[in-house]
Amino acid sequence: MTSEPLADLPVHDLAAASEKRRRLVLRLGRIGLALLAGVGAALAHPPFGVLPGLLGYPLLMLLAEGSETKRGAFWMGWLGGFAYFFISCWWVAEAFQVDPSQAWMAPFAASLLPAGLGLFWGTALALYRRFAPTGVIRVFVFAALFCLLEWLRGHVLTGFPWNPAGASWKAGSAGSQFASVVGVYGLSFVTVAAVSAFAPLLGPGTRERRAASALIGAGVLLALVIGGMIRLHGAKVELSPTLVRIVQADVAQESKWTPEAYQGIVDRYLNLTARPGEGGLPDVVVWPEGALPASANQVFADGAPEATAIARALQPGQTLLMGLARAEPSPKPGAPDRYFNSLFALHDEGDGPGLRVSAIYDKYRLVPFGEYLPLGDLMGTLGIRSLVHMPSDFSAGPKPAPITLPNAPRVQPLICYESLYPGFTPGGGARPSWIANVSNDAWFGRTSGPLQHLNLASYRAIETGLPVVRATPTGVSAMIDGWGRLVPGKRLNPGESGVIDAFLPRPAPATLYGRVGDLFFWLAVLAGLAICLPWRRLAQPGTGRAT
């Protein structure tokens, strides 16, 4: 059988084939642009710092507007989100390389996490496609809906607030300083709205209005930078008399779990703790989360050699902050013990042997699939608990609150994951003098993860005006001032072993964000929703899009 020559096909069949090819090319092009938008937005974050990548947000806005259906807009958002979170979170796969028996899960972790987080971006674009009004005001609506879904990403099932758009500005830079007024979520709204104001240049409307939108967006970005420069110009760091030592022993996660390695790890921390310092005797020594591969019940048991050795390494009057897991009996009779990820404050009174536990802080915000299994009963029934090797969950502690130390100002502990969350440090009269962030980034090796974690934790300093003491086993450990800047010379990078001795900076002036929290963010989001909802009532089905 011979095929019919193309020239002999009817004209309408030729037109249909040509239209089919055109639509396929258009669809592939839109997929490519959505992926490009997510890649660009991800590369805007440290350590990459490609700030023009922020134009990925207006590109997603245009792709949503060009979608024929809400479903099409959803897939544009999901593709963009998948690319964004794949680049932002690929380092999670590194944690599965620590245990060779779990290495097979690494590709699934690297792909399933961005696939799930991309649902939030897809939902944001679908809602925008349905509710957005016409005209340049739609920029405000896009920013409101997008940032509302970003806030939900940071809170659903305890949330995963990694790399919100506002954290694209390197912490401590001029562009990051507006977080002292509106927080990182408010800065996300301002950033997304400002860059998305360039989108109308490629859309409908009069030339004057499109140009005005772009000029307003450029003006907002310029104001962010100039305002931040003014704030930093007036920043005067004053040092308190409290000398802090941050200990980074550079213990790789995969080398912790053998009996032969245990004593060597203990010795590393003790030797670094007892090392003579140039600035005098440290008042506070900070060990990271998970410094010792043992529980507090083991370390502080009667006759335990570890407790005796730690007491010998400390001098009278010193306080040690160290992260350890601990177990305690359940308050319910017959129930299994409860487990907490805790920070212990140990003080040497100097009037006898041993150490006194002056305070215990229990981690409040736990890591999903790392410290607890969301929907645990259901996941256990499905067999997920055995796959992730979690025989039981950690218990969450009470809501974060500062603790009092015998020889140093009041401090707000934040354990690892908690440093991603704004609002955990009180302002007003309950405001502490500093934040102690202990973390175990050794799970993620020399990837972008620890560097981005440092950037995100530094935003807590900008929001509160409080210095942050950050201690990790393998880096990055650092002293951060109240403007989110790393104190010069007070940083240990991944792979380095040593101590940081630094006088604790005094708090910067109290911030507006510290007093009112996310008030401005919610006002902006509600204003965006108020703009779009009346249009939903007036629009006929299928016409609620921006044209």
Coordinates of C-alpha atoms in Angstrom, one line a residue:
M1 CA 0.0 0.0 0.0
T2 CA 1.4 3.4 -0.9
S3 CA 0.7 6.5 1.2
E4 CA -1.2 9.3 -0.3
P5 CA 1.0 12.1 -1.5
L6 CA 0.9 15.2 0.7
A7 CA 0.0 17.3 -2.3
D8 CA -3.1 15.2 -2.9
L9 CA -4.4 15.7 0.7
P10 CA -7.5 17.9 0.9
V11 CA -6.8 21.5 1.9
H12 CA -8.7 21.2 5.1
D13 CA -6.6 18.2 6.2
L14 CA -3.4 20.1 5.4
A15 CA -4.6 23.0 7.5
A16 CA -5.5 20.6 10.4
A17 CA -2.1 19.0 10.3
S18 CA -0.4 22.3 10.3
E19 CA -2.5 23.5 13.2
K20 CA -1.7 20.4 15.1
R21 CA 2.0 20.9 14.7
R22 CA 1.7 24.6 15.6
R23 CA -0.2 23.7 18.8
L24 CA 2.4 21.0 19.7
V25 CA 5.3 23.5 19.2
L26 CA 3.4 26.1 21.2
R27 CA 2.8 23.6 24.0
L28 CA 6.4 22.5 24.1
G29 CA 7.5 26.1 24.1
R30 CA 5.3 27.0 27.0
I31 CA 6.6 23.9 29.0
G32 CA 10.1 25.1 28.3
L33 CA 9.4 28.6 29.4
A34 CA 7.7 27.4 32.6
L35 CA 10.8 25.3 33.5
L36 CA 13.0 28.3 32.6
A37 CA 11.0 30.5 34.9
G38 CA 11.5 28.1 37.9
V39 CA 15.2 27.7 37.2
G40 CA 15.7 31.5 37.0
A41 CA 13.8 32.1 40.2
A42 CA 15.8 29.4 42.0
L43 CA 19.2 30.7 40.8
A44 CA 18.3 34.1 42.2
H45 CA 18.9 32.7 45.7
P46 CA 22.3 32.4 47.4
P47 CA 24.7 30.9 46.9
F48 CA 24.0 31.5 43.2
G49 CA 22.9 35.1 43.5
V50 CA 21.7 35.5 39.9
L51 CA 19.1 38.2 40.7
P52 CA 17.9 38.7 37.1
G53 CA 16.4 35.2 37.7
L54 CA 13.6 37.0 39.6
L55 CA 12.1 37.7 36.2
G56 CA 10.9 34.1 36.4
Y57 CA 7.9 35.3 38.4
P58 CA 6.5 37.7 35.8
L59 CA 7.2 35.0 33.2
L60 CA 5.0 32.6 35.2
M61 CA 2.3 35.3 35.4
L62 CA 2.3 35.7 31.6
L63 CA 2.1 31.9 31.1
A64 CA -0.9 31.7 33.4
E65 CA -2.6 34.5 31.5
G66 CA -1.9 32.8 28.2
S67 CA -3.4 29.5 29.4
E68 CA -6.7 28.6 27.9
T69 CA -7.9 26.9 31.1
K70 CA -7.3 26.9 34.8
R71 CA -5.9 23.4 34.4
G72 CA -3.3 24.7 31.9
A73 CA -2.3 27.5 34.3
F74 CA -2.0 25.0 37.0
W75 CA 0.5 22.9 35.0
M76 CA 2.5 26.0 34.1
G77 CA 2.8 26.7 37.8
W78 CA 3.6 23.1 38.7
L79 CA 6.3 22.9 36.1
G80 CA 7.9 26.2 37.3
G81 CA 7.6 25.0 40.9
F82 CA 9.1 21.6 40.2
A83 CA 12.2 23.3 38.5
Y84 CA 12.5 25.8 41.3
F85 CA 12.4 23.3 44.1
F86 CA 14.5 20.7 42.3
I87 CA 17.3 23.2 42.2
S88 CA 16.6 24.6 45.7
C89 CA 16.2 21.3 47.4
W90 CA 18.3 18.7 45.5
W91 CA 20.6 18.5 48.5
V92 CA 18.0 16.5 50.4
A93 CA 19.2 13.5 48.4
E94 CA 22.5 13.8 50.1
A95 CA 21.0 12.7 53.4
F96 CA 20.1 9.3 51.9
Q97 CA 23.7 8.7 51.0
V98 CA 24.8 8.6 54.6
D99 CA 23.3 5.1 55.1
P100 CA 24.1 3.0 52.0
S101 CA 21.0 0.9 52.7
Q102 CA 18.9 4.1 52.0
A103 CA 20.8 5.3 48.9
W104 CA 18.2 3.9 46.6
M105 CA 15.7 6.5 47.9
A106 CA 17.9 9.5 47.0
P107 CA 16.5 9.9 43.4
F108 CA 12.9 9.6 44.8
A109 CA 13.6 12.2 47.5
A110 CA 15.1 14.6 45.0
S111 CA 12.1 14.3 42.6
L112 CA 9.1 13.7 44.9
L113 CA 9.8 16.7 47.2
P114 CA 9.8 19.3 44.4
A115 CA 6.8 17.5 42.8
G116 CA 4.9 17.9 46.0
L117 CA 6.0 21.5 46.7
G118 CA 5.2 22.4 43.1
L119 CA 1.5 21.8 43.8
F120 CA 1.4 25.1 45.8
W121 CA 2.8 27.1 42.8
G122 CA 0.3 25.3 40.5
T123 CA -2.6 26.1 42.7
A124 CA -1.5 29.8 42.9
L125 CA -1.4 30.1 39.1
A126 CA -4.7 28.3 38.7
L127 CA -6.4 30.7 41.2
Y128 CA -4.8 33.7 39.4
R129 CA -6.0 32.5 36.0
R130 CA -9.6 32.3 37.4
F131 CA -9.8 35.4 39.5
A132 CA -7.4 38.0 38.0
P133 CA -8.9 41.2 36.8
T134 CA -7.8 43.1 33.7
G135 CA -5.4 46.0 33.7
V136 CA -2.1 46.5 35.5
I137 CA -3.8 46.0 38.9
R138 CA -3.6 42.3 38.2
V139 CA 0.1 42.5 39.2
F140 CA -1.0 43.1 42.8
V141 CA -3.4 40.2 42.6
F142 CA -0.8 37.8 41.2
A143 CA 1.6 38.7 44.1
A144 CA -1.1 38.3 46.7
L145 CA -2.2 34.8 45.5
F146 CA 1.3 33.6 44.9
C147 CA 2.6 34.7 48.3
L148 CA -0.5 33.4 50.0
L149 CA 0.2 29.9 48.7
E150 CA 3.9 30.4 49.6
W151 CA 2.7 31.1 53.2
L152 CA 0.6 27.9 53.1
R153 CA 3.6 26.0 51.9
G154 CA 5.4 27.1 55.0
H155 CA 2.6 25.9 57.3
V156 CA 0.7 22.9 56.0
L157 CA 1.7 19.8 57.9
T158 CA 4.1 22.0 59.9
G159 CA 5.3 23.4 56.5
F160 CA 8.6 23.6 54.6
P161 CA 9.4 27.3 54.2
W162 CA 12.6 26.8 52.3
N163 CA 13.7 29.7 50.1
P164 CA 10.6 32.0 50.0
A165 CA 11.0 34.6 47.3
G166 CA 12.0 37.3 49.7
A167 CA 15.1 35.4 50.7
S168 CA 16.4 35.8 47.2
W169 CA 18.1 38.9 48.6
K170 CA 21.3 37.8 50.3
A171 CA 20.8 38.3 54.1
G172 CA 22.7 41.3 55.3
S173 CA 22.5 43.0 51.9
A174 CA 20.7 46.2 51.2
G175 CA 17.8 44.5 49.5
S176 CA 17.2 42.2 52.6
Q177 CA 16.8 45.0 55.1
F178 CA 13.1 45.6 54.5
A179 CA 12.5 42.3 56.3
S180 CA 13.0 44.3 59.5
V181 CA 9.7 46.0 58.7
V182 CA 7.6 43.4 57.0
G183 CA 9.4 40.1 57.6
V184 CA 10.5 37.6 54.9
Y185 CA 6.9 36.9 53.8
G186 CA 6.2 40.6 53.4
L187 CA 9.5 41.0 51.5
S188 CA 8.4 38.1 49.3
F189 CA 5.2 40.0 48.4
V190 CA 7.1 43.2 47.6
T191 CA 9.7 41.4 45.6
V192 CA 7.2 39.4 43.5
A193 CA 4.9 42.4 43.0
A194 CA 7.8 44.6 41.9
V195 CA 9.3 42.2 39.4
S196 CA 5.9 41.1 38.1
A197 CA 5.1 44.8 37.3
F198 CA 7.3 44.2 34.2
A199 CA 4.9 41.6 32.9
P200 CA 2.4 44.1 31.5
L201 CA 5.1 45.3 29.0
L202 CA 4.3 42.1 27.0
G203 CA 0.6 42.2 27.6
P204 CA -2.5 44.1 26.5
G205 CA -3.3 47.7 27.5
T206 CA -2.2 51.1 26.5
R207 CA 1.5 51.8 26.1
E208 CA 1.4 54.5 28.8
R209 CA -0.1 52.1 31.4
R210 CA 2.3 49.3 30.6
A211 CA 5.2 51.6 30.8
A212 CA 3.9 53.1 34.1
S213 CA 3.6 49.6 35.6
A214 CA 7.2 48.8 34.7
L215 CA 8.5 52.1 36.1
I216 CA 6.6 51.5 39.4
G217 CA 8.2 48.1 39.6
A218 CA 11.7 49.4 39.0
G219 CA 11.0 52.2 41.5
V220 CA 10.0 49.7 44.2
L221 CA 13.2 47.6 43.6
L222 CA 15.3 50.8 43.7
A223 CA 13.6 51.9 46.9
L224 CA 14.3 48.5 48.5
V225 CA 18.0 48.8 47.8
I226 CA 18.4 52.5 48.7
G227 CA 16.3 52.1 51.9
G228 CA 18.5 49.1 52.8
M229 CA 21.7 51.1 52.1
I230 CA 20.5 53.9 54.4
R231 CA 19.6 51.4 57.2
L232 CA 23.0 49.7 56.9
H233 CA 24.8 53.0 56.8
G234 CA 23.4 53.8 60.2
A235 CA 24.1 50.4 61.6
K236 CA 26.5 50.6 64.5
V237 CA 27.6 47.2 66.0
E238 CA 28.3 47.4 69.7
L239 CA 29.8 44.4 71.5
S240 CA 28.7 43.1 74.8
P241 CA 31.1 41.8 77.4
T242 CA 29.7 38.2 76.8
L243 CA 32.3 36.1 75.1
V244 CA 30.9 33.2 73.1
R245 CA 32.8 30.2 71.7
I246 CA 31.2 28.3 68.7
V247 CA 32.6 24.8 68.3
Q248 CA 32.7 23.1 64.9
A249 CA 34.4 19.7 65.1
D250 CA 33.9 18.8 61.4
V251 CA 32.4 15.3 62.1
A252 CA 30.9 13.9 59.0
Q253 CA 27.5 12.3 59.5
E254 CA 28.4 8.9 58.1
S255 CA 31.4 8.6 60.5
K256 CA 29.3 8.9 63.7
W257 CA 27.7 5.6 64.1
T258 CA 30.5 3.2 65.0
P259 CA 31.5 2.4 68.6
E260 CA 35.1 3.0 67.5
A261 CA 34.4 6.6 66.4
Y262 CA 32.4 7.6 69.4
Q263 CA 35.3 8.3 71.8
G264 CA 37.1 10.2 69.1
I265 CA 34.1 12.5 68.5
V266 CA 33.8 13.2 72.2
D267 CA 37.5 14.0 72.4
R268 CA 37.3 16.4 69.4
Y269 CA 34.6 18.5 71.1
L270 CA 36.3 18.4 74.5
N271 CA 39.6 19.5 73.1
L272 CA 38.1 22.4 71.1
T273 CA 36.1 23.4 74.1
A274 CA 39.1 23.5 76.4
R275 CA 41.4 25.2 73.8
P276 CA 42.9 28.5 75.1
G277 CA 41.4 31.5 73.5
E278 CA 42.9 34.9 72.6
G279 CA 40.0 36.9 74.0
G280 CA 40.0 35.3 77.4
L281 CA 37.8 32.6 78.9
P282 CA 34.5 32.2 77.0
D283 CA 31.4 32.7 79.0
V284 CA 29.2 30.5 76.8
V285 CA 30.3 27.6 74.7
V286 CA 27.9 26.4 71.9
W287 CA 28.0 22.9 70.5
P288 CA 25.8 22.1 67.5
E289 CA 22.7 19.9 67.3
G290 CA 23.6 16.2 67.4
A291 CA 27.2 16.9 68.4
L292 CA 27.5 13.6 70.2
P293 CA 25.9 10.4 68.7
A294 CA 24.2 9.6 72.0
S295 CA 21.1 10.6 74.0
A296 CA 21.1 12.9 77.0
N297 CA 20.0 9.8 79.0
Q298 CA 23.3 8.2 78.2
V299 CA 25.5 11.2 78.5
F300 CA 24.1 12.3 81.9
A301 CA 23.6 8.8 83.4
D302 CA 25.1 8.3 86.8
G303 CA 28.7 7.5 86.5
A304 CA 28.8 8.2 82.7
P305 CA 32.3 9.2 81.6
E306 CA 31.0 11.7 79.1
A307 CA 29.5 14.0 81.8
T308 CA 32.7 13.8 83.9
A309 CA 34.8 14.7 80.8
I310 CA 32.6 17.6 79.8
A311 CA 32.8 19.0 83.4
R312 CA 36.6 18.8 83.2
A313 CA 36.7 20.6 79.9
L314 CA 34.6 23.5 81.2
Q315 CA 35.9 26.1 83.6
P316 CA 34.1 27.5 86.7
G317 CA 31.4 30.0 85.6
Q318 CA 31.1 28.7 82.0
T319 CA 27.9 27.6 80.4
L320 CA 27.7 25.0 77.7
L321 CA 24.8 24.9 75.2
M322 CA 24.6 21.5 73.6
G323 CA 22.0 19.7 71.5
L324 CA 21.0 16.2 72.4
A325 CA 18.0 13.9 72.0
R326 CA 16.4 12.9 75.3
A327 CA 13.7 10.5 76.4
E328 CA 11.2 10.8 79.2
P329 CA 8.3 8.7 80.4
S330 CA 4.9 9.4 78.9
P331 CA 2.4 11.1 81.2
K332 CA -0.1 8.4 80.0
P333 CA 0.2 5.2 82.0
G334 CA 1.4 2.3 79.9
A335 CA 2.3 4.5 76.9
P336 CA 5.8 4.4 75.4
D337 CA 8.4 6.9 76.3
R338 CA 8.4 10.3 74.6
Y339 CA 11.5 11.5 72.7
F340 CA 12.5 15.2 72.3
N341 CA 15.2 17.0 70.3
S342 CA 16.5 19.3 73.0
L343 CA 19.1 22.0 73.7
F344 CA 20.6 21.7 77.2
A345 CA 22.2 24.6 79.1
L346 CA 24.8 23.2 81.4
H347 CA 26.6 25.4 83.9
D348 CA 29.7 24.9 86.0
E349 CA 29.0 26.5 89.3
G350 CA 32.7 26.1 90.4
D351 CA 31.7 24.9 93.9
G352 CA 31.9 21.2 93.3
P353 CA 32.2 18.4 90.8
G354 CA 29.7 18.0 88.0
L355 CA 27.5 20.3 86.0
R356 CA 24.1 21.8 86.7
V357 CA 21.4 21.7 84.0
S358 CA 20.1 25.3 84.2
A359 CA 17.6 25.1 81.3
I360 CA 16.2 22.7 78.7
Y361 CA 14.6 23.8 75.4
D362 CA 12.6 21.2 73.5
K363 CA 12.3 21.6 69.7
Y364 CA 8.8 22.8 68.8
R365 CA 8.8 22.6 65.0
L366 CA 9.8 19.1 63.8
V367 CA 11.0 18.0 60.4
P368 CA 8.4 16.0 58.4
F369 CA 9.7 12.5 57.5
G370 CA 12.9 13.3 59.5
E371 CA 11.6 13.7 63.1
Y372 CA 8.0 12.7 62.7
L373 CA 5.8 11.1 60.1
P374 CA 2.8 13.3 59.0
L375 CA -0.5 11.4 59.3
G376 CA 1.5 8.7 61.2
D377 CA -1.2 6.1 61.6
L378 CA -2.1 6.2 57.9
M379 CA 1.5 6.2 56.8
G380 CA 2.3 3.3 59.1
T381 CA -0.6 1.3 57.6
L382 CA 0.7 2.0 54.1
G383 CA 4.2 0.8 55.2
I384 CA 5.8 4.3 54.8
R385 CA 7.2 4.3 58.3
S386 CA 9.4 1.2 57.6
L387 CA 10.6 2.7 54.4
V388 CA 11.9 5.9 56.1
H389 CA 13.3 3.9 59.1
M390 CA 11.3 5.8 61.7
P391 CA 10.2 3.4 64.5
S392 CA 8.7 6.3 66.4
D393 CA 8.2 10.0 66.2
F394 CA 9.8 12.8 68.2
S395 CA 7.4 14.8 70.3
A396 CA 7.1 18.5 69.8
G397 CA 8.0 20.8 72.7
P398 CA 6.0 23.9 73.8
K399 CA 5.9 27.0 71.7
P400 CA 9.4 28.6 71.6
A401 CA 10.3 30.9 74.4
P402 CA 13.6 32.4 75.6
I403 CA 15.6 30.7 78.3
T404 CA 17.7 32.3 81.1
L405 CA 21.4 31.6 81.5
P406 CA 23.3 32.1 84.7
N407 CA 26.1 34.1 83.1
A408 CA 24.8 35.5 79.8
P409 CA 21.8 37.5 78.5
R410 CA 18.5 35.7 77.8
V411 CA 18.6 33.7 74.6
Q412 CA 16.0 32.3 72.2
P413 CA 17.1 28.8 71.1
L414 CA 16.1 27.7 67.6
I415 CA 17.0 24.1 66.7
C416 CA 17.9 23.5 63.1
Y417 CA 14.6 23.5 61.1
E418 CA 13.1 26.1 63.4
S419 CA 15.4 28.8 62.1
L420 CA 13.5 28.8 58.8
Y421 CA 10.4 30.2 60.6
P422 CA 9.8 33.8 61.3
G423 CA 7.9 34.8 64.4
F424 CA 9.4 32.3 66.9
T425 CA 11.3 35.0 68.8
P426 CA 9.2 37.4 70.9
G427 CA 9.5 41.1 70.7
G428 CA 8.4 43.8 73.2
G429 CA 9.2 43.2 76.9
A430 CA 9.8 39.5 76.3
R431 CA 12.5 40.2 73.7
P432 CA 15.7 38.2 74.4
S433 CA 19.2 39.6 73.7
W434 CA 20.3 36.9 71.1
I435 CA 19.4 33.8 69.2
A436 CA 21.2 30.5 69.5
N437 CA 20.7 28.4 66.3
V438 CA 22.1 24.9 66.7
S439 CA 21.8 22.7 63.6
N440 CA 23.0 19.4 62.1
D441 CA 23.7 20.3 58.5
A442 CA 26.3 17.4 58.4
W443 CA 23.5 15.4 56.7
F444 CA 23.8 17.4 53.6
G445 CA 27.6 17.5 53.0
R446 CA 29.2 20.2 50.9
T447 CA 26.1 21.1 48.9
S448 CA 24.1 24.3 48.6
G449 CA 21.8 23.2 51.4
P450 CA 24.0 24.4 54.4
L451 CA 24.8 27.7 52.6
Q452 CA 21.1 28.4 52.0
H453 CA 20.3 27.4 55.5
L454 CA 22.8 30.0 56.7
N455 CA 21.1 32.6 54.6
L456 CA 17.6 31.8 55.8
A457 CA 18.7 31.7 59.5
S458 CA 20.3 35.1 59.0
Y459 CA 16.8 36.5 58.2
R460 CA 15.8 35.9 61.8
A461 CA 18.5 38.4 62.8
I462 CA 17.1 41.0 60.3
E463 CA 13.5 40.5 61.4
T464 CA 14.3 40.7 65.2
G465 CA 17.4 42.9 65.3
L466 CA 19.0 40.2 67.4
P467 CA 22.5 38.7 66.8
V468 CA 22.4 35.0 65.9
V469 CA 25.0 32.5 67.1
R470 CA 24.9 29.6 64.6
A471 CA 26.7 26.3 65.4
T472 CA 26.8 23.2 63.1
P473 CA 29.0 20.1 63.1
T474 CA 30.5 20.6 59.6
G475 CA 29.6 24.2 58.6
V476 CA 28.5 26.8 58.2
S477 CA 29.0 28.1 61.7
A478 CA 29.1 31.8 62.2
M479 CA 28.4 34.9 64.3
I480 CA 25.7 37.1 62.7
D481 CA 24.9 40.6 63.8
G482 CA 21.5 42.2 64.2
W483 CA 21.4 43.3 60.5
G484 CA 21.9 39.8 59.2
R485 CA 25.5 40.3 58.3
L486 CA 28.2 37.8 59.1
V487 CA 30.7 39.3 61.6
P488 CA 34.0 39.5 59.6
G489 CA 36.4 36.7 60.4
K490 CA 33.8 34.9 62.5
R491 CA 32.8 32.1 60.2
L492 CA 33.8 28.4 59.7
N493 CA 33.0 27.0 56.3
P494 CA 32.0 23.4 55.4
G495 CA 34.9 21.0 56.0
E496 CA 36.6 23.3 58.6
S497 CA 37.3 22.3 62.2
G498 CA 37.9 24.9 64.9
V499 CA 36.3 27.4 67.2
I500 CA 34.9 30.9 66.8
D501 CA 35.6 33.2 69.7
A502 CA 33.6 36.4 69.5
F503 CA 32.0 38.9 71.8
L504 CA 28.3 38.8 71.4
P505 CA 27.0 41.9 69.5
R506 CA 24.4 43.9 71.4
P507 CA 20.9 43.8 69.9
A508 CA 20.1 46.3 67.1
P509 CA 17.2 48.6 67.8
A510 CA 13.8 46.8 68.1
T511 CA 12.3 46.3 64.6
L512 CA 8.8 47.1 63.5
Y513 CA 8.4 43.4 62.4
G514 CA 9.3 42.3 65.9
R515 CA 6.4 44.4 67.3
V516 CA 3.6 43.7 64.7
G517 CA 4.8 40.5 63.0
D518 CA 3.2 39.6 59.6
L519 CA 0.5 42.4 59.9
F520 CA 1.6 44.2 56.7
F521 CA 1.9 40.9 54.8
W522 CA -1.7 39.9 55.6
L523 CA -3.0 43.4 54.8
A524 CA -1.4 43.2 51.4
V525 CA -2.7 39.7 50.7
L526 CA -6.2 40.7 51.9
A527 CA -6.1 43.8 49.7
G528 CA -5.2 41.6 46.7
L529 CA -8.0 39.2 47.4
A530 CA -10.4 42.1 47.8
I531 CA -9.4 43.3 44.4
C532 CA -10.0 40.0 42.6
L533 CA -13.1 38.6 44.4
P534 CA -15.6 41.3 43.1
W535 CA -14.4 40.5 39.5
R536 CA -15.2 36.8 40.2
R537 CA -18.8 37.8 40.9
L538 CA -19.1 40.0 37.8
A539 CA -17.3 37.7 35.4
Q540 CA -19.2 35.0 33.5
P541 CA -17.8 31.4 33.8
G542 CA -14.7 31.1 31.6
T543 CA -14.1 34.8 31.4
G544 CA -12.4 35.4 34.8
R545 CA -9.0 35.7 33.2
A546 CA -6.9 38.7 32.5
T547 CA -7.1 39.6 28.8

